[in-house]
mmCIF file of C-alpha atoms and ligand atoms in Angstrom:
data_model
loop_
_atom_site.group_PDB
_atom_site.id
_atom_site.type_symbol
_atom_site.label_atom_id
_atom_site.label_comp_id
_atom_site.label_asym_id
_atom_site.label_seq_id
_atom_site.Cartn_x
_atom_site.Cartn_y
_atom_site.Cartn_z
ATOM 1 C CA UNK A 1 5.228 21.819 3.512
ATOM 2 C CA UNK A 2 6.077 24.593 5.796
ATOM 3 C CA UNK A 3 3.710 27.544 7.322
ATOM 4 C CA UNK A 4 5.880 30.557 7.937
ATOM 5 C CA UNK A 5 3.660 32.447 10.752
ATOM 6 C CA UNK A 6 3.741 36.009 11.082
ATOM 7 C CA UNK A 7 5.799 38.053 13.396
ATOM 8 C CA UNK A 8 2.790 39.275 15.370
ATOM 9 C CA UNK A 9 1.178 35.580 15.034
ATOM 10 C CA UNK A 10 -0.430 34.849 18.617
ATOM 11 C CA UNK A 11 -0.752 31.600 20.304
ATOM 12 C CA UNK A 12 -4.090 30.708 19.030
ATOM 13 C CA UNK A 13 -3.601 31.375 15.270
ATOM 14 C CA UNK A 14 -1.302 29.198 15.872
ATOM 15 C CA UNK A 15 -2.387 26.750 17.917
ATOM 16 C CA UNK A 16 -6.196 27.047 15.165
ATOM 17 C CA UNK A 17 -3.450 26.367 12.479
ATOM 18 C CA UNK A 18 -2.027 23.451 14.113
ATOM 19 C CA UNK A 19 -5.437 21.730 14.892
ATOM 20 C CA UNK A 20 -6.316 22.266 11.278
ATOM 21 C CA UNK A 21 -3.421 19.687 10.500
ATOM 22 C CA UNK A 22 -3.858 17.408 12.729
ATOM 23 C CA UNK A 23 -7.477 16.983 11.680
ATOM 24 C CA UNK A 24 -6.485 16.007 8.403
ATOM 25 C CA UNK A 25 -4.198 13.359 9.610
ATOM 26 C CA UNK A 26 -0.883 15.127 9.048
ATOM 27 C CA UNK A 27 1.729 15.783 12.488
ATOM 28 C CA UNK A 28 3.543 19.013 13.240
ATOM 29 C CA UNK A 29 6.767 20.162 14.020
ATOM 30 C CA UNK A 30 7.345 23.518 15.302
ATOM 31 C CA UNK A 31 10.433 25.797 15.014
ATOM 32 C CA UNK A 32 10.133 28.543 17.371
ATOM 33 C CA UNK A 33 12.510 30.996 15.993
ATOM 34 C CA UNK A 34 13.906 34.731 17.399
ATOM 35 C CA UNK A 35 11.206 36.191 14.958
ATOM 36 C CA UNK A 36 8.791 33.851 13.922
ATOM 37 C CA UNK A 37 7.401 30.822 14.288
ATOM 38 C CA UNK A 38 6.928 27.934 11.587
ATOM 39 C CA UNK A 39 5.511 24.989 11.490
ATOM 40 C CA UNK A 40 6.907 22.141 9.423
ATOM 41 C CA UNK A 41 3.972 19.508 7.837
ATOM 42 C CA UNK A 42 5.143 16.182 8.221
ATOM 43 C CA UNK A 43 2.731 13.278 6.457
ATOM 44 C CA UNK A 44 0.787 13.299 2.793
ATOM 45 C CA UNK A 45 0.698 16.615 1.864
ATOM 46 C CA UNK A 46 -1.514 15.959 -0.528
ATOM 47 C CA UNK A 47 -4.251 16.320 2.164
ATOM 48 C CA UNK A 48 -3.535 19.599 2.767
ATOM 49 C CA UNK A 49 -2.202 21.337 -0.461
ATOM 50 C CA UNK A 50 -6.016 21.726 -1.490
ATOM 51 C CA UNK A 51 -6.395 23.190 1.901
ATOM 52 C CA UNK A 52 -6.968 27.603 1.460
ATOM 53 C CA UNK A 53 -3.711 27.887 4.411
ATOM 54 C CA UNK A 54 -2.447 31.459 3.518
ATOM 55 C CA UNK A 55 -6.079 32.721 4.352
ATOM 56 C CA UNK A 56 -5.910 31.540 8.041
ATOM 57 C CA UNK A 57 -5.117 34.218 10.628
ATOM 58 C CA UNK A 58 -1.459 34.619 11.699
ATOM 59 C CA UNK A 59 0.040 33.292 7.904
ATOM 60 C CA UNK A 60 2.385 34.898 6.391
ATOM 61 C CA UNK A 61 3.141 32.379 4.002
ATOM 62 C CA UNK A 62 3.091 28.667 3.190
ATOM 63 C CA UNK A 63 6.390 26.662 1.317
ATOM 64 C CA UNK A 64 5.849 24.153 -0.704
ATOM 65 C CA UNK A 65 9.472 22.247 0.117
ATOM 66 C CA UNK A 66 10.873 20.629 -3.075
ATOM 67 C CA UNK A 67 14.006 19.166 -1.413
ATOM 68 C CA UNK A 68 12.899 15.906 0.024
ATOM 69 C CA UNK A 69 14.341 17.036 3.374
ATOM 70 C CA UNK A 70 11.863 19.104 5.589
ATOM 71 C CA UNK A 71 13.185 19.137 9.160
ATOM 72 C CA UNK A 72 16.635 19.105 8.695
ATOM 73 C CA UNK A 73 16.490 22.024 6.042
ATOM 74 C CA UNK A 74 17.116 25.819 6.297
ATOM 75 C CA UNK A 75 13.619 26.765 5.209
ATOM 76 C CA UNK A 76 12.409 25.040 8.179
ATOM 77 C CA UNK A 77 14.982 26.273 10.781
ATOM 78 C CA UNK A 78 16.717 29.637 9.067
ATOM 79 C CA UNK A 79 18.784 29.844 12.258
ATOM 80 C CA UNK A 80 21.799 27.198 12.591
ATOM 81 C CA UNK A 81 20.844 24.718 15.581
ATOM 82 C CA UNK A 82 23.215 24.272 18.333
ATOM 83 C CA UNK A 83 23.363 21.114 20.493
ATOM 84 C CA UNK A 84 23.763 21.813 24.218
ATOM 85 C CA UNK A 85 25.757 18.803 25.751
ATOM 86 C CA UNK A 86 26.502 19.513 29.472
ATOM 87 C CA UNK A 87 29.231 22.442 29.389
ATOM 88 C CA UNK A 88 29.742 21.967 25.657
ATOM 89 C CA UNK A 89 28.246 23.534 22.906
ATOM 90 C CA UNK A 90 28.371 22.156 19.013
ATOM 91 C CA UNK A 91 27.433 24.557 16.455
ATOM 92 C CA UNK A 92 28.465 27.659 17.934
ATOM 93 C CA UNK A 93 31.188 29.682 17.409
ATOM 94 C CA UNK A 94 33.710 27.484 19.182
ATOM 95 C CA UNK A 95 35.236 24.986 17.385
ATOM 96 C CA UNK A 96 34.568 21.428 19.115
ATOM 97 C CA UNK A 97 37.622 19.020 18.952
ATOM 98 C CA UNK A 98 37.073 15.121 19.477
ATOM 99 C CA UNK A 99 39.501 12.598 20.258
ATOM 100 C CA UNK A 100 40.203 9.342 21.128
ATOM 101 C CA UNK A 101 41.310 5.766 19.457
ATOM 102 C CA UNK A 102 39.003 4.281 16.939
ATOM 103 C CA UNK A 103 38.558 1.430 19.259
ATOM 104 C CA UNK A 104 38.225 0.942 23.282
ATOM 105 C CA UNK A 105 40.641 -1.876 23.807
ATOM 106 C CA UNK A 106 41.407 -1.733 27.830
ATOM 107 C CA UNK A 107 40.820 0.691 30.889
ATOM 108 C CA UNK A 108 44.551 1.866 30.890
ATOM 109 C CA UNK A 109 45.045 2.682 27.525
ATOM 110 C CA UNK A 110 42.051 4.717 27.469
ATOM 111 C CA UNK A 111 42.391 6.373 30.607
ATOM 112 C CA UNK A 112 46.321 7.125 29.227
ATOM 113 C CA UNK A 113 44.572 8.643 25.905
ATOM 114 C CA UNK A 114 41.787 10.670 27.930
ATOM 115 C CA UNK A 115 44.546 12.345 29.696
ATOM 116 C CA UNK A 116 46.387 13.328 26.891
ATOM 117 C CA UNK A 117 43.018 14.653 24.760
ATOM 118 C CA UNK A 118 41.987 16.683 27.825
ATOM 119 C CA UNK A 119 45.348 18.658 28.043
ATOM 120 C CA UNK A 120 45.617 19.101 24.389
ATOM 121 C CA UNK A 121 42.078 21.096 24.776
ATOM 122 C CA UNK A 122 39.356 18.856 23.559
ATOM 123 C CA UNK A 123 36.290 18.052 25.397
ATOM 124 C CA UNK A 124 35.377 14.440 23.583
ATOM 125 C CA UNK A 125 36.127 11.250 24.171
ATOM 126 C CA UNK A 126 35.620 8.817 20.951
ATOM 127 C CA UNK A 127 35.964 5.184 21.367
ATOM 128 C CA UNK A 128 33.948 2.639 19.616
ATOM 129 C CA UNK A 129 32.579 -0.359 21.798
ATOM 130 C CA UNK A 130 30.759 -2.144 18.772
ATOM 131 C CA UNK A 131 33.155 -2.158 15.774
ATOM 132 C CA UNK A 132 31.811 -2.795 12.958
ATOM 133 C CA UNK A 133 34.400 -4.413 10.768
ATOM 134 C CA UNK A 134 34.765 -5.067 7.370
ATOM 135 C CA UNK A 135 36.319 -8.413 8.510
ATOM 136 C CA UNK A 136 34.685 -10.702 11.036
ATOM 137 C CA UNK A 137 37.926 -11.623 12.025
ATOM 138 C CA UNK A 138 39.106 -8.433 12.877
ATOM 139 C CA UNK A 139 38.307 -7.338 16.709
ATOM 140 C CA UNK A 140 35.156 -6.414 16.806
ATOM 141 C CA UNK A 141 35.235 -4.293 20.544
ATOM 142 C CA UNK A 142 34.391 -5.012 24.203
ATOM 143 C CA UNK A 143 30.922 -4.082 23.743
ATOM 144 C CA UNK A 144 28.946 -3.534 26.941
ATOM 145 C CA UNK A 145 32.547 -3.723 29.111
ATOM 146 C CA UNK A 146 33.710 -0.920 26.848
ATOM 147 C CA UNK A 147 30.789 1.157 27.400
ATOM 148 C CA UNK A 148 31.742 0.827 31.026
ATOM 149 C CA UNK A 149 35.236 1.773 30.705
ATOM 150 C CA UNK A 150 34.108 4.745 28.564
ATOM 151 C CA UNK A 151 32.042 6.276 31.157
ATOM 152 C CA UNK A 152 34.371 5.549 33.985
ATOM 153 C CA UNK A 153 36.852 7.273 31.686
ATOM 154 C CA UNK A 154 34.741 10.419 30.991
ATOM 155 C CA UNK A 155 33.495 10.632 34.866
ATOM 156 C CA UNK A 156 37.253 10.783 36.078
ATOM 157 C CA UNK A 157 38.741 13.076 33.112
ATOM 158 C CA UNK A 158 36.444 15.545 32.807
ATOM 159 C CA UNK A 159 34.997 14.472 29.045
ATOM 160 C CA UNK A 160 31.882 13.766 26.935
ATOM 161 C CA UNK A 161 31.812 10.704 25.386
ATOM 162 C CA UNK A 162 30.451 9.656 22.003
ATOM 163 C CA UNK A 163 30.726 6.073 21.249
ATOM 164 C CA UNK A 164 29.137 4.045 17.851
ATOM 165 C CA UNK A 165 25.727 2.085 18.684
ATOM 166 C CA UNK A 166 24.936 -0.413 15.446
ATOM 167 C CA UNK A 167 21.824 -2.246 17.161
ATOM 168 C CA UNK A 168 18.575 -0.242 17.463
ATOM 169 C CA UNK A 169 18.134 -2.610 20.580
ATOM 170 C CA UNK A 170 21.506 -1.121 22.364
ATOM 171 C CA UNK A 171 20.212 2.309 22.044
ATOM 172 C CA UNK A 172 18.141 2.658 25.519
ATOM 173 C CA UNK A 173 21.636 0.880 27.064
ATOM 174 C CA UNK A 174 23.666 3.516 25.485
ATOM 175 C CA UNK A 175 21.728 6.571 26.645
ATOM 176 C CA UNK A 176 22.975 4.832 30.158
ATOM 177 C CA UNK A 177 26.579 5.243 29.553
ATOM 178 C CA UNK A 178 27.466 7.754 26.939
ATOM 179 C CA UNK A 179 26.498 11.580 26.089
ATOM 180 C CA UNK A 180 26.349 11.198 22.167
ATOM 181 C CA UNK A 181 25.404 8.002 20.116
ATOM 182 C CA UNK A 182 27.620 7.581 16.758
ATOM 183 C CA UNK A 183 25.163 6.205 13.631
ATOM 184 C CA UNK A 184 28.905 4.439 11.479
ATOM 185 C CA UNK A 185 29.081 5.461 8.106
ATOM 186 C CA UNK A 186 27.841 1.558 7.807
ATOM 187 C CA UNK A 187 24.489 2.469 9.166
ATOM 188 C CA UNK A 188 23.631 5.398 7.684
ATOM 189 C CA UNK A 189 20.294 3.625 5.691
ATOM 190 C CA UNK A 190 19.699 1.287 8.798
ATOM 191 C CA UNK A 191 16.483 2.623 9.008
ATOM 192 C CA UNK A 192 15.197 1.209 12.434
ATOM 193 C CA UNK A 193 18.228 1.951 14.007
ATOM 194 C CA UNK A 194 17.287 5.843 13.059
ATOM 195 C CA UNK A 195 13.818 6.223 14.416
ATOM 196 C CA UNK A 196 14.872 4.275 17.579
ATOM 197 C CA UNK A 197 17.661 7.000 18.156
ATOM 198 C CA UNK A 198 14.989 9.488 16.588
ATOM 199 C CA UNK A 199 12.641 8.747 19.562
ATOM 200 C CA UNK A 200 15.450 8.098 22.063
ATOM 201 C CA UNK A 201 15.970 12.157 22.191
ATOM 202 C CA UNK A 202 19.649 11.956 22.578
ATOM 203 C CA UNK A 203 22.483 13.229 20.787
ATOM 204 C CA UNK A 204 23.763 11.733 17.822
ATOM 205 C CA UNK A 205 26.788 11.960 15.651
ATOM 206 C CA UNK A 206 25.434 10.378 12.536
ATOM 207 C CA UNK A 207 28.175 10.059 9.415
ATOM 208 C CA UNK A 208 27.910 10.074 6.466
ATOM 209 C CA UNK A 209 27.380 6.656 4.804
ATOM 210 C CA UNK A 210 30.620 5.853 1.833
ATOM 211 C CA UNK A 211 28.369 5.792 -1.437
ATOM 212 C CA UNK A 212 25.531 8.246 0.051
ATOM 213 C CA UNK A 213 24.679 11.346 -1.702
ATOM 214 C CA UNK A 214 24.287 14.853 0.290
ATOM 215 C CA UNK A 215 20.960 14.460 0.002
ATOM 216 C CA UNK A 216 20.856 10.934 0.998
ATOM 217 C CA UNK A 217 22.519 11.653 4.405
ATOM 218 C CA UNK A 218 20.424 14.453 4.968
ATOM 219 C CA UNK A 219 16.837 11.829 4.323
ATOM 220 C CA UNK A 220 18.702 9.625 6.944
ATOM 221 C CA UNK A 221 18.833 12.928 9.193
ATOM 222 C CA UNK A 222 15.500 13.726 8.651
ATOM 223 C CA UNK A 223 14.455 10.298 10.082
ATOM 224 C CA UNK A 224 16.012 10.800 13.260
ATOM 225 C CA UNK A 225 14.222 14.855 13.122
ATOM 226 C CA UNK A 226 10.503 12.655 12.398
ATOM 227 C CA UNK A 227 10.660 11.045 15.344
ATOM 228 C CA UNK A 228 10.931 14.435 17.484
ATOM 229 C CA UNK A 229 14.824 13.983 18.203
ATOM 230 C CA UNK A 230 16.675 17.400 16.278
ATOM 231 C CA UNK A 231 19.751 16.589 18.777
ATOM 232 C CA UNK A 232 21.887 15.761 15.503
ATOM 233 C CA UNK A 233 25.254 16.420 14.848
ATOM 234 C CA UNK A 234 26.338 15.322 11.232
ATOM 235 C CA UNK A 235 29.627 13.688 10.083
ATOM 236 C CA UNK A 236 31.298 14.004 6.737
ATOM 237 C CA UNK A 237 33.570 11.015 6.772
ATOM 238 C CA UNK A 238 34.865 10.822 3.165
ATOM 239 C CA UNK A 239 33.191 8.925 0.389
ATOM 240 C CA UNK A 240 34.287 5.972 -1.662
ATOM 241 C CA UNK A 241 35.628 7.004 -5.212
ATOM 242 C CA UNK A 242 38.112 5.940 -7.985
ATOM 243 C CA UNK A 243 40.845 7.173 -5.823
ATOM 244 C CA UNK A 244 43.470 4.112 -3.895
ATOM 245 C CA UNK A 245 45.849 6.588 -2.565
ATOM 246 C CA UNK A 246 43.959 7.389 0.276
ATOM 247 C CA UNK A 247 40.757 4.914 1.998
ATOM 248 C CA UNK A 248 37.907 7.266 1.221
ATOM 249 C CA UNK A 249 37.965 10.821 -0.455
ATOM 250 C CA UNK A 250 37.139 13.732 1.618
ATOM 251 C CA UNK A 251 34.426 15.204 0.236
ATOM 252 C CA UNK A 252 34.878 18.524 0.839
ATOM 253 C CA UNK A 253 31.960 20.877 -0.560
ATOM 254 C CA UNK A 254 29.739 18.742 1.618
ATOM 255 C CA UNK A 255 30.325 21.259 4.497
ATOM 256 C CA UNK A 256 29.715 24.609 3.050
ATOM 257 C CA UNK A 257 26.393 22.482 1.009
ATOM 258 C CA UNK A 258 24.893 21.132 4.145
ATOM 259 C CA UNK A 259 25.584 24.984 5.970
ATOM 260 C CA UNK A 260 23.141 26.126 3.166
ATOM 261 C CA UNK A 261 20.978 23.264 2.856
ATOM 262 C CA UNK A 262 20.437 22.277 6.564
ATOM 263 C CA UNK A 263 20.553 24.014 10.163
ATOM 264 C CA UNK A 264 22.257 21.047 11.576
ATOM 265 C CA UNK A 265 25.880 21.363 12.443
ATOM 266 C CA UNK A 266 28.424 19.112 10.737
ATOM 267 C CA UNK A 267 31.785 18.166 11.798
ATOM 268 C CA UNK A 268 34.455 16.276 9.767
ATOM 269 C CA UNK A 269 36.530 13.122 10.303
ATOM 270 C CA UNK A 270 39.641 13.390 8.781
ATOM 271 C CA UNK A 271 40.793 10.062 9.860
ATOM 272 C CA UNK A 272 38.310 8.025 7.860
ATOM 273 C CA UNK A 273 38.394 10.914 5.556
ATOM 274 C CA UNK A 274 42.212 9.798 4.454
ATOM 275 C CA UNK A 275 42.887 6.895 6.248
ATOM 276 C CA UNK A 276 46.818 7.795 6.657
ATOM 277 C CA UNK A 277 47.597 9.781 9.840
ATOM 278 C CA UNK A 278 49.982 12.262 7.672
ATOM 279 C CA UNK A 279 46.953 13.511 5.933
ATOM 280 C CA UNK A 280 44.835 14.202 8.942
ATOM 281 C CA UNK A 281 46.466 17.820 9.864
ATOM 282 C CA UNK A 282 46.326 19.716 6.690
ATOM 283 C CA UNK A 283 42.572 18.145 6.095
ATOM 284 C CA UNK A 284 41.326 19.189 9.510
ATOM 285 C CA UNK A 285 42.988 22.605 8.616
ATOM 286 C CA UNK A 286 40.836 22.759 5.237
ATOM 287 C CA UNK A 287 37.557 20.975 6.948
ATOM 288 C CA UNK A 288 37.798 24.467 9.662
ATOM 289 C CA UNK A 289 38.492 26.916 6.784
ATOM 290 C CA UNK A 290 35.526 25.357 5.164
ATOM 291 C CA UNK A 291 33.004 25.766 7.654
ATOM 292 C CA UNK A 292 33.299 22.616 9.546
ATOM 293 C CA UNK A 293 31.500 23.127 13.241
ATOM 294 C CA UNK A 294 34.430 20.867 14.624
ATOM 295 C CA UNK A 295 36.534 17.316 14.224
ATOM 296 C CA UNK A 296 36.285 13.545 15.196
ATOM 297 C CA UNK A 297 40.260 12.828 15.032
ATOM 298 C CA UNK A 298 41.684 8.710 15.884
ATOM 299 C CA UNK A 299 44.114 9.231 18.431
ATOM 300 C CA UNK A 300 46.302 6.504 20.026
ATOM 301 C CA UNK A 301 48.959 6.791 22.656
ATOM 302 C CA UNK A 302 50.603 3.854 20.883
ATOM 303 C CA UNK A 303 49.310 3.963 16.704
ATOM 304 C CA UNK A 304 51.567 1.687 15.795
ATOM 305 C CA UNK A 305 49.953 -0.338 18.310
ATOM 306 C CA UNK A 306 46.477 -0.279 18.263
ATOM 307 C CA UNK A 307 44.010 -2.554 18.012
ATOM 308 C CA UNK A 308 42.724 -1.061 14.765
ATOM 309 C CA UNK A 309 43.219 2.117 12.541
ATOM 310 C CA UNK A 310 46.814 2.589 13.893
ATOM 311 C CA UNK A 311 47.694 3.877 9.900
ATOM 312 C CA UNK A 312 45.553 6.880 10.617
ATOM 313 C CA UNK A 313 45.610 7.388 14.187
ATOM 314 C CA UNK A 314 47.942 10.915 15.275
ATOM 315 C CA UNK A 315 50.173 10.439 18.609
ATOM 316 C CA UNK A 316 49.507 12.800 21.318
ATOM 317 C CA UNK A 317 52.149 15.076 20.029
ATOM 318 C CA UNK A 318 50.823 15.568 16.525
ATOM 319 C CA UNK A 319 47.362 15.710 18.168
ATOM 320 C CA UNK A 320 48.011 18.937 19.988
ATOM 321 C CA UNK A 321 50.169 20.446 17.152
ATOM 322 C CA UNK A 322 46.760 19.514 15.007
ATOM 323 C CA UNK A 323 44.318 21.663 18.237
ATOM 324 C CA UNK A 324 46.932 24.659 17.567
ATOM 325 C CA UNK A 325 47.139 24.516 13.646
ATOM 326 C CA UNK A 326 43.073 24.431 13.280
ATOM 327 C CA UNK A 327 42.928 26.917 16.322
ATOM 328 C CA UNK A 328 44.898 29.499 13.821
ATOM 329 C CA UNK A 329 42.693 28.712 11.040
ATOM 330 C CA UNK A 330 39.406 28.872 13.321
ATOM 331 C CA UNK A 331 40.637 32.268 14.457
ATOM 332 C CA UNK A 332 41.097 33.137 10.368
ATOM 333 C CA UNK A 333 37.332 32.152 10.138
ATOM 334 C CA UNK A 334 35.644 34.093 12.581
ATOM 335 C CA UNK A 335 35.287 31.022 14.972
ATOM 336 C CA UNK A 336 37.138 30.437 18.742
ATOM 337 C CA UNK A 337 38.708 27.197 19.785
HETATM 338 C C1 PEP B 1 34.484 5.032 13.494
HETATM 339 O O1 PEP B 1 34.350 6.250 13.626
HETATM 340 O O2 PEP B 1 34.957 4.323 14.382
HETATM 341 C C2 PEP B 1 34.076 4.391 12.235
HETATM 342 C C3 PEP B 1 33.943 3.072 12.132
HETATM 343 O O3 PEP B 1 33.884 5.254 11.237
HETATM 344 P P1 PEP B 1 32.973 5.123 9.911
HETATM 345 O O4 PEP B 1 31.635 4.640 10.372
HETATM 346 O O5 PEP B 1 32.961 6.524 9.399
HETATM 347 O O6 PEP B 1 33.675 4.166 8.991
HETATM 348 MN MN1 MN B 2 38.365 3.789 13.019
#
């Protein structure tokens, strides 16, 4: 349920209206918009649907919210969210470009990659530490060490960092090292690992799980919001289908549907999105021209030889010529690079 408060609403209807739900065992979430003020229900609503709202002082209105999704959704938060990272915003109207290989593998290589994504323009860093592989024989990351060699990375280039965490008891050691936490498309459902990075407060790139529904990822989104943390930046990765050509299918209405259904900013991965590097450009192009608030790109000084994803990782040369293509087709859209 949501309580749209009126314009003129002052601090004690709202603070009367608040109590009110509390003292029926229900929490509260507020929005504190331009205009207005509303305050999302979170708990049995049943409590509090018999409960004469719309007469209280302050009111305009109350929503009864029929998508599962309270926190996350548009009714809740009409205005899209931004998330403030030191000197970079994502969900503005700049376009924000990530890069980096899929894996850390040593200090030099990523230090060599850093360079290269901070001339081409783009403020990220990805790297994953914890790789979690569809093989256990496959290398599975330098774990803490690579956290390490992240940061040192980042401190020296000039870059934020966002790095996968896959064990809810990693998260507090995460927030020491990197500036946004990446929920894998693997963990999307991994419930606990959610409300630990839900009450953790810090940013989070959470994508989109390979079989999981829009609405799906946007429940796992709203676990994170529960727990008080709305720092969330969401990830359409491409989802498993009939199709072999490519590794996953890039679903593309998923970013103009969550722009309606959700303030939270999305941002595409192209890379796990097609899984061939000769794909990535011309899907990046159509993930801007759709809406997307910015890109997660696997990018290797060496593809052919790194450690893993090498088939879908661009070179520093087709990296930049990506940053210029989607900076034409960001300028198309009404949005900066
Ligand atoms: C990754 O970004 O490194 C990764 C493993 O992606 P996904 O979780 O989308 O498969
Ligand atoms: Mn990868």
């Amino acid at each position: 349920m949501i309580i749209v408060l009126k314009a003129n609403a002052s601090k004690e209807d709202k603070q009367r209206i608040i109590d009110k739900v509390h003292s029926l065992g229900l929490q509260t979430m507020v929005s504190a918009g331009v205009e207005r003020s509303i305050i999302g229900v979170i708990g049995e609503e049943d409590k509090i649907r018999v409960q004469p709202l719309e007469a209280y002082p302050g009111v305009e209105h109350v929503i009864e919210v029929l998508s599962p999704f309270k926190l996350v959704s548009r009714e809740f938060k009409p205005e899209s969210s931004n998330i403030k990272i030191k000197d970079v915003t994502i969900g503005g109207e700049k376009i924000v470009i990530m890069g980096g290989p899929c894996a850390i593998e040593n200090l030099e290589t990523l230090r060599e990659i850093a360079l290269k994504v901070k001339e081409s323009g783009a403020t990220v860093l990805r790297g994953g530490a914890f790789k979690p592989r569809t093989s256990p024989y496959s290398f599975q990351g330098l774990g803490v060490e690579g956290l390490k060699i992240m940061k040192q990375v980042c401190d020296e280039v000039g870059l934020l960092s966002v790095t996968e965490v896959i064990d809810p008891r990693d998260v507090e050691l995460m927030a020491e090292y990197v500036d946004i936490m990446q929920v894998g498309a693997r963990n999307m459902q991994n419930f606990n690992l959610l409300k630990e990075i839900g009450r953790s407060k810090r940013p989070v790139l959470l994508k989109r799980g390979m079989m999981a529904t829009i609405k799906e990822f946007l429940m796992s989104a709203e676990y994170i919001l529960s727990e008080g943390n709305f720092n969330v930046i969401l990830c359409e990765r491409g989802i498993r289908t009939f199709e072999t050509y490519t590794r996953n299918t890039f679903d593309i209405n998923a970013v103009p549907a969550i722009k309606i259904l959700s303030h939270l900013p999305i941002v595409v991965d192209p890379s796990h999105a097609t899984g061939k590097w000769g794909l990535v450009t011309p899907i990046s192009r159509a993930a801007i021209a759709a809406g997307a608030d910015g890109l997660i790109v696997e990018m290797h000084v060496h593809p052919e030889e790194a450690l893993s994803d090498g088939t879908q990782s661009l070179n520093p040369e087709n990296f930049e010529a990506m940053i210029k293509q989607v900076g034409a087709v960001a300028q198309a859209v009404g949005r900066t690079i």
